[in-house]
Coordinates of C-alpha atoms and ligand atoms in Angstrom, one line a residue:
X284 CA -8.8 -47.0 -13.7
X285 CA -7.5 -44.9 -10.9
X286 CA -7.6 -46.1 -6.9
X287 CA -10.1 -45.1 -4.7
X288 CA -9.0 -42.4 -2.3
X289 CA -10.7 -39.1 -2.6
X290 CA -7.1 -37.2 -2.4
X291 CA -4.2 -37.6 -1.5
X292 CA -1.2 -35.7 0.5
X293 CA 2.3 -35.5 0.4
X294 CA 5.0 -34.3 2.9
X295 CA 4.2 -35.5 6.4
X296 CA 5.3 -33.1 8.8
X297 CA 3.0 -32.2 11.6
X298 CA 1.2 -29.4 9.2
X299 CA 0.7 -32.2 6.6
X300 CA -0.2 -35.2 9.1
X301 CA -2.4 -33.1 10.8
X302 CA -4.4 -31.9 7.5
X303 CA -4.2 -35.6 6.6
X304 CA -6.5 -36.3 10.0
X305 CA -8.8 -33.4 9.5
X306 CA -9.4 -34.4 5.8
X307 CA -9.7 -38.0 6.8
X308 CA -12.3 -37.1 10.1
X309 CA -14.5 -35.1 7.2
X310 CA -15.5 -39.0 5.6
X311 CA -12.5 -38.4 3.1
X312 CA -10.5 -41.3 2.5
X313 CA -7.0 -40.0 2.1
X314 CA -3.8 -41.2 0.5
X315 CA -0.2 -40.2 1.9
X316 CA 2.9 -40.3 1.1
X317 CA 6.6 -38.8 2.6
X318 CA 9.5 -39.0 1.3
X319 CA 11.2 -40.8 4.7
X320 CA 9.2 -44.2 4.7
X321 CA 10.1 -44.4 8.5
X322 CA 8.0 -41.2 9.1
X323 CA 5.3 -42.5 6.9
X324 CA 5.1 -45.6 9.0
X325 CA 5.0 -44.2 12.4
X326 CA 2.7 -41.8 11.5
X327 CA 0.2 -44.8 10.1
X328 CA 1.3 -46.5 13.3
X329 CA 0.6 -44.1 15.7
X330 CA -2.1 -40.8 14.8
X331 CA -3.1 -42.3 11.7
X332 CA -4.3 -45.9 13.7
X333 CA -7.1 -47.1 12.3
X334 CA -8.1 -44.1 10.5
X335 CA -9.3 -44.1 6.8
X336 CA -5.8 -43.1 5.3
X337 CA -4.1 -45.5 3.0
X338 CA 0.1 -45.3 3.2
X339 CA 2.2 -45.1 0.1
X340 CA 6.1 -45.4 -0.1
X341 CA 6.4 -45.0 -3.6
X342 CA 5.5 -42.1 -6.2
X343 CA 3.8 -44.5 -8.6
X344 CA 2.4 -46.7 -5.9
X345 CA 0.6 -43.1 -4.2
X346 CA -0.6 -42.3 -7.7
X347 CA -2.1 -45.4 -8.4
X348 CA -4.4 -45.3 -5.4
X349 CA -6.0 -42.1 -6.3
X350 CA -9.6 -41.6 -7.5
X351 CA -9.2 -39.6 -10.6
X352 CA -9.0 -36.5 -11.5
X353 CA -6.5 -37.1 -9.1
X354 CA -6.7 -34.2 -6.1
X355 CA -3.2 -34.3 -4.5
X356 CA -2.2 -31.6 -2.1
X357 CA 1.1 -30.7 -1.1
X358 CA 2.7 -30.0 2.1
X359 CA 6.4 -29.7 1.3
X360 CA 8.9 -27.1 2.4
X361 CA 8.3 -23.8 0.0
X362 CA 11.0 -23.9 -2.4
X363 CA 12.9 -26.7 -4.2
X364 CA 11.2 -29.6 -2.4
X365 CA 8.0 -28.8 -4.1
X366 CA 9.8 -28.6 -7.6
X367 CA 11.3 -32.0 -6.9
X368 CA 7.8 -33.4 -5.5
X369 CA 5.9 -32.6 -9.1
X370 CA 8.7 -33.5 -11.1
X371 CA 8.4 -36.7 -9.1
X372 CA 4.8 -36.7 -9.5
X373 CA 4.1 -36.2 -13.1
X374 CA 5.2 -39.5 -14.9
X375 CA 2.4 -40.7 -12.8
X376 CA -0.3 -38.5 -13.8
X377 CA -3.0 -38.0 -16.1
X378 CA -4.2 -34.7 -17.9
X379 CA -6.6 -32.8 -15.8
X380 CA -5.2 -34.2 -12.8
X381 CA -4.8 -31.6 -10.0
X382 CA -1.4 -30.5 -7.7
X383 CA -2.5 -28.0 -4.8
X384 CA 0.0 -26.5 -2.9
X385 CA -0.2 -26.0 0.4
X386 CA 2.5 -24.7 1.5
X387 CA 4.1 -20.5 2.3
X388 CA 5.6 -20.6 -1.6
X389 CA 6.6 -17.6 -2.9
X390 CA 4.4 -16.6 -5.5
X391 CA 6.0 -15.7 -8.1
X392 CA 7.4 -20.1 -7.7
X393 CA 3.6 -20.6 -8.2
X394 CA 3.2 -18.4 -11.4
X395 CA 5.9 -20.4 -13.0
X396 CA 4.4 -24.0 -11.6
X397 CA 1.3 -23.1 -13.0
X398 CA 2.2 -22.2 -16.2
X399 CA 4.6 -25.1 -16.7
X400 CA 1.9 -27.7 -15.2
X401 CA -1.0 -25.8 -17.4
X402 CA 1.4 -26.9 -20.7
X403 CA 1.3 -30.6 -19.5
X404 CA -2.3 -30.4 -19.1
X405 CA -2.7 -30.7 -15.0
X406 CA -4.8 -28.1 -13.3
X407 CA -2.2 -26.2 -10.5
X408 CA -3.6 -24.5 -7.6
X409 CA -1.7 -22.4 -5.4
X410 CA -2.9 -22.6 -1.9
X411 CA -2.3 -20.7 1.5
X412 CA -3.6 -22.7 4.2
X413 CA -3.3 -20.4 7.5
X414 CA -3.5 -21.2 11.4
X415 CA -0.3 -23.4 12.6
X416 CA -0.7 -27.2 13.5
X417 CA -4.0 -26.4 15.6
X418 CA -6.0 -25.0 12.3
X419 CA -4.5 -27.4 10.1
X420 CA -6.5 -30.7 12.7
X421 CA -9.3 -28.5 13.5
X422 CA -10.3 -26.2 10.8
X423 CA -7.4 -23.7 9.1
X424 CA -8.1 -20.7 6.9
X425 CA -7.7 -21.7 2.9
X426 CA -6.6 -19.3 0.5
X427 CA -6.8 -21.1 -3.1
X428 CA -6.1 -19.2 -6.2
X429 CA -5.2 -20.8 -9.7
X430 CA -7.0 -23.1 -11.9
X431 CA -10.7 -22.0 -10.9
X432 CA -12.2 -25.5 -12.4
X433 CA -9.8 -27.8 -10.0
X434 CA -10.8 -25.6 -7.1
X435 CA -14.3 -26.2 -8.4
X436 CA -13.5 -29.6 -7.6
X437 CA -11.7 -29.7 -4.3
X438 CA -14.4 -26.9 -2.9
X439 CA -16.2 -29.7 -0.9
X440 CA -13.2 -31.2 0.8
X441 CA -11.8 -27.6 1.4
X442 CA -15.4 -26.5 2.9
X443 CA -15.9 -29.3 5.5
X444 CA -11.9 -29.0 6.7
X445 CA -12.0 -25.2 6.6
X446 CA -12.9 -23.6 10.2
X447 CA -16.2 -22.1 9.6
X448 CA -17.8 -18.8 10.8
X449 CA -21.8 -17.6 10.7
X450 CA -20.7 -16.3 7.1
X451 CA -19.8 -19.9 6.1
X452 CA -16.4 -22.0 5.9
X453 CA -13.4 -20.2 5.4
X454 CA -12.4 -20.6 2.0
X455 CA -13.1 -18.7 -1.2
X456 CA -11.8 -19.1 -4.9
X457 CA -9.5 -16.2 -4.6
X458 CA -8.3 -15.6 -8.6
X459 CA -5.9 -17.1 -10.9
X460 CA -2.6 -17.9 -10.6
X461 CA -0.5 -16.9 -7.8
X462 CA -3.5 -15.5 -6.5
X463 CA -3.9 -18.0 -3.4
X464 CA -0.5 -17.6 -2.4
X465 CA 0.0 -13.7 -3.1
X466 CA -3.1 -13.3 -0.2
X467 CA -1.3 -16.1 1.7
X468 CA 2.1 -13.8 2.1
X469 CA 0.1 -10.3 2.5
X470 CA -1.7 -12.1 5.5
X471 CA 1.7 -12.9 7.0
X472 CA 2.5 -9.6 6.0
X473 CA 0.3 -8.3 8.7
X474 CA 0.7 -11.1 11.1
X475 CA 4.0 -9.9 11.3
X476 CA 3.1 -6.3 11.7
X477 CA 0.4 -7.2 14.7
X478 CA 2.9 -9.2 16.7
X479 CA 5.5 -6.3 16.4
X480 CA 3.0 -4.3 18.1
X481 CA 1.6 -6.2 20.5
X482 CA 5.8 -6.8 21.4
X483 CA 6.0 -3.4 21.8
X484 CA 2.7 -2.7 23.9
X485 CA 4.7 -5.4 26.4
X486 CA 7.9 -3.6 26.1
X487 CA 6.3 -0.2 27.5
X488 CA 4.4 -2.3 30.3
X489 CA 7.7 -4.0 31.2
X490 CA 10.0 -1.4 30.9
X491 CA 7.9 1.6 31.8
X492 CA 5.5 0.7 34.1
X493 CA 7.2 -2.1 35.9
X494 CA 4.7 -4.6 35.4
X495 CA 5.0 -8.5 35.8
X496 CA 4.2 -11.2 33.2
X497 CA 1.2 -11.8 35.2
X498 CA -0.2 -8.9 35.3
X499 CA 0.5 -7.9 31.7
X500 CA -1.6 -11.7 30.8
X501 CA -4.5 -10.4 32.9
X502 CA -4.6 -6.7 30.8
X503 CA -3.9 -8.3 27.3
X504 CA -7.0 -10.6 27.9
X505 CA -9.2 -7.6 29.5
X506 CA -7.7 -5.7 26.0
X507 CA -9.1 -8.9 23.9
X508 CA -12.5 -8.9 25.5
X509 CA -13.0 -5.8 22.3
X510 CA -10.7 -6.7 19.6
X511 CA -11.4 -10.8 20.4
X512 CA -7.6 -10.8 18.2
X513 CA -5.7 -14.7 18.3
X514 CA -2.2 -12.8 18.2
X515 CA -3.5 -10.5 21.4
X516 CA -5.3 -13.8 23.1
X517 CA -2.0 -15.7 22.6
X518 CA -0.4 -13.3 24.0
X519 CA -1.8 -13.2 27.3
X520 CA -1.6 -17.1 27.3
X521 CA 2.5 -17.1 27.0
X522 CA 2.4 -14.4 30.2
X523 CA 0.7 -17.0 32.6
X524 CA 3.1 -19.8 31.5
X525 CA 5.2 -20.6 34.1
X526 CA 8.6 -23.0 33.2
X527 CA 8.6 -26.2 35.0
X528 CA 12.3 -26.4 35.6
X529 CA 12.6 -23.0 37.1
X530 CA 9.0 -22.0 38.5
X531 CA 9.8 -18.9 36.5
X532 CA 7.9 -17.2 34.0
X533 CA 8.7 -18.8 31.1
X534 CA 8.8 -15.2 29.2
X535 CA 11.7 -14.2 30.7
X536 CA 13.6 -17.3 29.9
X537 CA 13.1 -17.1 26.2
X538 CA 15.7 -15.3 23.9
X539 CA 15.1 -11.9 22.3
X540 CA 16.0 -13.0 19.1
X541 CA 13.7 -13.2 16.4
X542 CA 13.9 -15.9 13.5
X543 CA 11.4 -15.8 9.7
X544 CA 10.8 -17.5 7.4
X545 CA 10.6 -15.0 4.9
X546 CA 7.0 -14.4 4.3
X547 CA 7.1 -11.0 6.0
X548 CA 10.3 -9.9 3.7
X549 CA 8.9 -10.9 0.8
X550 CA 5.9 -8.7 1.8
X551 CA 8.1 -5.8 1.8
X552 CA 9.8 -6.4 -1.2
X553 CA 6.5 -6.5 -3.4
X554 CA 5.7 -3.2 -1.7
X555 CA 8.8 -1.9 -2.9
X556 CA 8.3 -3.3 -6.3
X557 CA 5.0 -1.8 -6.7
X558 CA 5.3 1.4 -5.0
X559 CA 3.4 0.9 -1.9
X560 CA 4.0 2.3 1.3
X561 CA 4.1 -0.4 4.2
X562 CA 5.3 1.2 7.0
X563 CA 4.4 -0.9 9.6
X564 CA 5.2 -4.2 8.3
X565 CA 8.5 -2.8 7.2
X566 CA 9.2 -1.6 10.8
X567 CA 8.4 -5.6 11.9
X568 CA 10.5 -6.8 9.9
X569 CA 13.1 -4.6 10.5
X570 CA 12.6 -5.5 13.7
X571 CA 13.1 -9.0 13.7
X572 CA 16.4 -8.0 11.8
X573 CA 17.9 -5.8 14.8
X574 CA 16.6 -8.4 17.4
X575 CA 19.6 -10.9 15.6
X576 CA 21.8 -8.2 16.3
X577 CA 22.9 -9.5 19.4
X578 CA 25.9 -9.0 19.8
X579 CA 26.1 -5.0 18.4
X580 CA 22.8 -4.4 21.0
X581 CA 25.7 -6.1 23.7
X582 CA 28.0 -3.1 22.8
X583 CA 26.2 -0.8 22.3
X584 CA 24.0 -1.1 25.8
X585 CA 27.7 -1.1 27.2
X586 CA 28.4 2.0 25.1
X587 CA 25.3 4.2 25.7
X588 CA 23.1 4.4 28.8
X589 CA 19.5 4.5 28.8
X590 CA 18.0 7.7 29.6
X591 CA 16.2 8.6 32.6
X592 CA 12.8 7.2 32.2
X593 CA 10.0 8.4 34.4
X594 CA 7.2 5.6 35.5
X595 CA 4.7 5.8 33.3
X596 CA 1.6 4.8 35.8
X597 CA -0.7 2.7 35.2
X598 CA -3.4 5.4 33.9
X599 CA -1.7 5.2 30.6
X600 CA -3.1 1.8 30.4
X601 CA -6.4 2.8 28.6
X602 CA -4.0 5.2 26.5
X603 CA -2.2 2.2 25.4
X604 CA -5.2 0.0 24.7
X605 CA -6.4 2.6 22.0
X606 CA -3.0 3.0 20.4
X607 CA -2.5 -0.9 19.9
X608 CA -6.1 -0.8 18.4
X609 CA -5.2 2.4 16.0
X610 CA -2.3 0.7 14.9
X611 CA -3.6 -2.4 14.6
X612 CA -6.0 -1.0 12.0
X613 CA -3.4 0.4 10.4
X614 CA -1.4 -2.7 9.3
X615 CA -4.6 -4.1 8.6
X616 CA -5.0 -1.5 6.1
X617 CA -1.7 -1.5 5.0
X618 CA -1.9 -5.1 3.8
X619 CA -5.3 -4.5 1.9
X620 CA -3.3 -1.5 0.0
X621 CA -1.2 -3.8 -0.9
X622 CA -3.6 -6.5 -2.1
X623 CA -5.6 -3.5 -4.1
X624 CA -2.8 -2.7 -6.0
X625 CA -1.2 -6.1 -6.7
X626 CA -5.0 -7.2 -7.8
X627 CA -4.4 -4.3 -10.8
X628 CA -1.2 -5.4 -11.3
X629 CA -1.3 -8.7 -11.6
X630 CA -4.8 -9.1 -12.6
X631 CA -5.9 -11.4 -9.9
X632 CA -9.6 -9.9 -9.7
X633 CA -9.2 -10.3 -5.5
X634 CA -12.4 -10.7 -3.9
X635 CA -12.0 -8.0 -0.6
X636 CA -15.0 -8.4 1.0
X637 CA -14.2 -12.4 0.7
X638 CA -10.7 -12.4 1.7
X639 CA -12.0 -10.4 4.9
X640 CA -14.5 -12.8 5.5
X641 CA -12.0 -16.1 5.3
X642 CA -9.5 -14.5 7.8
X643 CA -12.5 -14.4 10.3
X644 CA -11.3 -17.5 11.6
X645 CA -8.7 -20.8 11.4
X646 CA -5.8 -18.5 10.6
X647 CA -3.8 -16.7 12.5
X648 CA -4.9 -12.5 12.1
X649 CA -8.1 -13.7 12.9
X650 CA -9.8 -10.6 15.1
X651 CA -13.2 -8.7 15.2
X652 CA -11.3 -5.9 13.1
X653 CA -12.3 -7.8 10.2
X654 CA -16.2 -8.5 10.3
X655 CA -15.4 -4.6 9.9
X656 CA -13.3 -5.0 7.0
X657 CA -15.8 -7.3 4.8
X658 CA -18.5 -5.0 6.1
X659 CA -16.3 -1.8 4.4
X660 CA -16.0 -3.6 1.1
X661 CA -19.1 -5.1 0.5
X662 CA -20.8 -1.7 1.3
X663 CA -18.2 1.3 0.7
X664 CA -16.3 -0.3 -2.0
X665 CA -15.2 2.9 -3.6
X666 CA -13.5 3.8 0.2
X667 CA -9.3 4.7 -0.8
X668 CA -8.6 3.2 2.8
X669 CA -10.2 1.3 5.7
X670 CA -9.3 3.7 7.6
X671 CA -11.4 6.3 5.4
X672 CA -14.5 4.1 6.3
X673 CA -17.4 4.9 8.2
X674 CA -16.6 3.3 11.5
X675 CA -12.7 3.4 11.5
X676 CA -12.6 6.9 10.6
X677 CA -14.6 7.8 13.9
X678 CA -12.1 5.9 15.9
X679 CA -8.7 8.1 14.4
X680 CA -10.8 11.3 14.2
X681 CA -11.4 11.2 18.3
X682 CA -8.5 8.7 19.4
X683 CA -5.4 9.6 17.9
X684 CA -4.0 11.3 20.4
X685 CA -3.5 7.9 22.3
X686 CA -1.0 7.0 19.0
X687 CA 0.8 10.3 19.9
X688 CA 0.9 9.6 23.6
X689 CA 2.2 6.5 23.4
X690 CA 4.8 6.6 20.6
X691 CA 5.8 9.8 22.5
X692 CA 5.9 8.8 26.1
X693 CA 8.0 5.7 24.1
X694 CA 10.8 8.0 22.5
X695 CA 11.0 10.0 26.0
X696 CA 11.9 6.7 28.0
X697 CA 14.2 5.5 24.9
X698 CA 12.1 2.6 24.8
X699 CA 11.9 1.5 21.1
X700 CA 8.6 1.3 19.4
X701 CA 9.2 1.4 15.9
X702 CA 5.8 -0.1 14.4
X703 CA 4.0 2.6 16.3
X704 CA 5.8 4.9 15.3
X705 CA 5.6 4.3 12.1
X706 CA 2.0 3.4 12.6
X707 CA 1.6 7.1 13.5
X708 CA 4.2 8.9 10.8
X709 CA 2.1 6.9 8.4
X710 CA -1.3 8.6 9.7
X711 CA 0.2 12.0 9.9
X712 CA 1.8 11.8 6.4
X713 CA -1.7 10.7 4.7
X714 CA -3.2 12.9 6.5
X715 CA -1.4 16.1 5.8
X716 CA -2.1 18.6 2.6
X717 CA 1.2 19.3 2.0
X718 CA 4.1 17.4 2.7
X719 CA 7.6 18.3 2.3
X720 CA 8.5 16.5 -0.7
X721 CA 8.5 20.4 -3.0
X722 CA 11.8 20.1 -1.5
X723 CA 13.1 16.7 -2.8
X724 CA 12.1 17.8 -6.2
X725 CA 13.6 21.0 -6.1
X726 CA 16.6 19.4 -5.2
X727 CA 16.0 16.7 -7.5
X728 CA 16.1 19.4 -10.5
X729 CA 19.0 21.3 -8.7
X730 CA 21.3 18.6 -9.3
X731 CA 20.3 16.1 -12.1
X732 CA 17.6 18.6 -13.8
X733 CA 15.0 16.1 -13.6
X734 CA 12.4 18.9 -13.5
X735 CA 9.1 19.5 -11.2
X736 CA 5.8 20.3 -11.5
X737 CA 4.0 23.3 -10.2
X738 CA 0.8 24.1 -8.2
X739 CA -0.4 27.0 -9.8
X740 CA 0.0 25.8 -13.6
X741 CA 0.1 22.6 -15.5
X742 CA 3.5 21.6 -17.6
X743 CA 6.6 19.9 -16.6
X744 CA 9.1 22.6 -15.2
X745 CA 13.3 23.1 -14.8
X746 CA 14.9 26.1 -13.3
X747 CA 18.6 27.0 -13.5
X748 CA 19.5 27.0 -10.0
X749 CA 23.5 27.5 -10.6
X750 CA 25.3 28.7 -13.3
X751 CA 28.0 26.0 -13.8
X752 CA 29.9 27.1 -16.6
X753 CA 31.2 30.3 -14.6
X754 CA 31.8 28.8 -11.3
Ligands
6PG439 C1 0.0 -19.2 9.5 C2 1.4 -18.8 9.8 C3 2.4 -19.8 9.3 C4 3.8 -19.7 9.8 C5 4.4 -18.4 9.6 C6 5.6 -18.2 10.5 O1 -0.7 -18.5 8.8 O2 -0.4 -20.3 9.9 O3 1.7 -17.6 9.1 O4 2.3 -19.9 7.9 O5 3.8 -20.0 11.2 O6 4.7 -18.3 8.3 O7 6.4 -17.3 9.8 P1 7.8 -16.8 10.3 O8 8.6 -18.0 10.6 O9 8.3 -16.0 9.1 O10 7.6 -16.0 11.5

């Protein structure tokens, strides 16, 4: 006979304590174990006070107080502290038991744990759970993929901790295997694409217009009242904060230097490996990368002088505004292209419309944007892009110019804005009939023969363009 907790979690660092407490507060009683007994017992001492949670400080002794199938979710760092944990783990446990990880693994880690786990008979599901240490206590965004009969299982617990929208919780079976996970990095993906932007819509107000923390809070919340966006609420937040030591705006204090995780690279890298252009999330990435190049942006800022920058006034406000929105969209639909073509490739079966619907809230790209998207693919599923769709098209159709504006007024000043810019490069080169790429395959054939197509016949063609035996 097994224990009697409903499920149990491992790895209690605030993401795990706090899941603990917001599994626990849905009637769950809930085992937990870490692998620093010290942490486990302040945490029982302190947040987990008379709470239904159970401590363990051994493997065996954690397993033994499960109800079974044991549920037993992990909240480990990605990487080789989850392998450790199941290897741990599984002397302990019975076929048909279930492992769920929560944490950012990469999925191609979960792939392999769920095909070794599937040999030893326990049901593996990879899980993204999305929207920092607040989401976690109150209600996070889940992303399961995997074993579809353990998440048949762990659906109740997952649907009264998920946060919960007018469409329901925010959770969904999302397809086998890495499926859960593969979502999980996309999201980040465009989390790190929207926060680029939004970086960049600060940069012009600060360096172009002039304009103070405060004021830049006050026009990111008056920009939120329409695209009601966390990453764009957030934002105005951290302007009003004022540091307690120095009475200054705490924005100013902090350093320019970006860290990751690697969710956002690994983004890129898929699109690479599948062929899928991700502009934008590239450029955010890339970003992050140059912002670590301290000490080269030191000598070079010595080396070259910025150039004369008019004031852009505060009319270019509203101009602004649309071009965050465009390009907003725009990693948005860059992440879905990514998820379409991964879904073929991998043969997750991804449920858009769904996937739209459980970023609605608890995680952290939640915005209005995407009511929009599920409304696209539940009712214009054959659509190539979102931003082919009814409502989004309208918006590029009569607003691009603001994209334009913006990323030109940027490249004027020398201020850099490379997400919008490749926002718009990205727009332009979808949108135009012919691009010059009749070039790179001429020279292609030039110098490695490696032939070209023509538009006015079918066939595979090769010119001789020199004659090198009588140069
Ligand atoms: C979330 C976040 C979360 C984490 C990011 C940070 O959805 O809750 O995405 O998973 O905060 O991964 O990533 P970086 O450290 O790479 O910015």
């Amino acid at each position: 006979m097994g224990g009697k907790c409903d499920i149990g979690l491992i790895g209690l660092a605030v993401m795990g304590q706090n899941l603990a407490l917001n599994i626990e507060s849905a009637g769950y009683q809930v085992a937990v174990y870490n692998r620093t007994s010290a942490t486990t017992e302040e945490f029982i001492k302190k947040r987990a006070d008379s709470k239904n949670i159970i401590p363990a400080y051994s493997l065996e002794e954690f397993a033994g107080l499960l109800q079974r199938p044991r549920k037993i979710i992990l909240m480990v760092k990605a990487g080789s502290p989850v392998d450790s944990v199941i290897e741990g783990l599984l002397p302990y446990l019975d076929k048909g038991d279930i492992i769920i990880d929560g944490g950012n693994s990469f999925y191609r880690d979960t792939e392999r744990r769920a095909r070794e786990l599937k040999e030893k008979g326990i049901r593996f599901l990879g899980t993204g759970i999305s929207g920092g240490e607040y989401g976690a206590l109150h209600g996070p965004s889940i992303m399961p993929g995997g074993d579809e009969s353990a998440y048949w299982e762990v659906e109740e617990i997952f649907s009264r901790i998920a946060a919960r929208t007018e469409g329901g919780p925010c959770v969904s079976y999302l397809g086998t295997g890495s499926a859960g996970h593969y979502v999980k990095m996309v999201h980040n993906g465009i989390e790190y694409g929207v926060m680029e932007l939004i970086a960049e819509s600060y940069d012009l107000m600060r360096k172009g217009m002039g304009l103070s923390p405060a004021e830049m809070g006050d026009i990111f919340r008056k920009w939120n009242e329409k695209q009601q966006s966390y990453l764009l609420e957030i934002a105005g937040e951290i302007m009003d904060r004022e540091d307690p030591e120095t009475g200054k705006p705490l924005i100013d204090l902090i350093s320019d230097v970006a860290s990751q995780k690697g969710t956002g690279k690994w983004t890129v890298q898929e699109a690479l490996e599948l062929g899928v252009p991700l502009p934008v999330i590239t450029a955010a990435v890339y970003a992050r990368y140059l912002s670590a190049y301290k000490g080269e942006r030191e000598e070079f800022s010595r080396a070259f002088a910025a150039p004369e920058r008019e004031v852009i006034g505060r009319e270019f406000l509203p101009v602004l505004e649309e071009a965050l929105y465009l390009a907003t969209v725009i990693a948005y639909a860059e992440g879905m292209d990514l998820l379409k073509r991964a879904s073929l490739e991998y043969g997750y079966g991804l449920p858009f419309a769904e996937i739209a619907r459980i970023w609605q809230d608890g995680c952290i790209i939640r915005s209005r944007l995407l009511k929009q998207i599920q409304r696209i693919y539940k009712e214009e599923q054959g659509v190539a892009s979102i931003i082919l769709s009814g409502e989004f098209s309208r918006d590029f159709a009569e607003r691009v110019g603001s994209l334009r504006r913006t990323v030109s007024l940027a490249i004027e000043g020398g201020i850099p804005v490379p997400a919008f810019s490749a926002a718009l490069a990205y727009f332009d080169s979808l949108r135009a009939r012919e691009l010059p790429a009749n070039l790179i395959q001429a020279q292609r054939d030039y110098f490695g023969a490696h032939t070209y197509r023509r538009k006015d016949k079918e066939g595979t063609f090769h010119t001789e363009w020199q004659d090198i035996e009588n140069v």
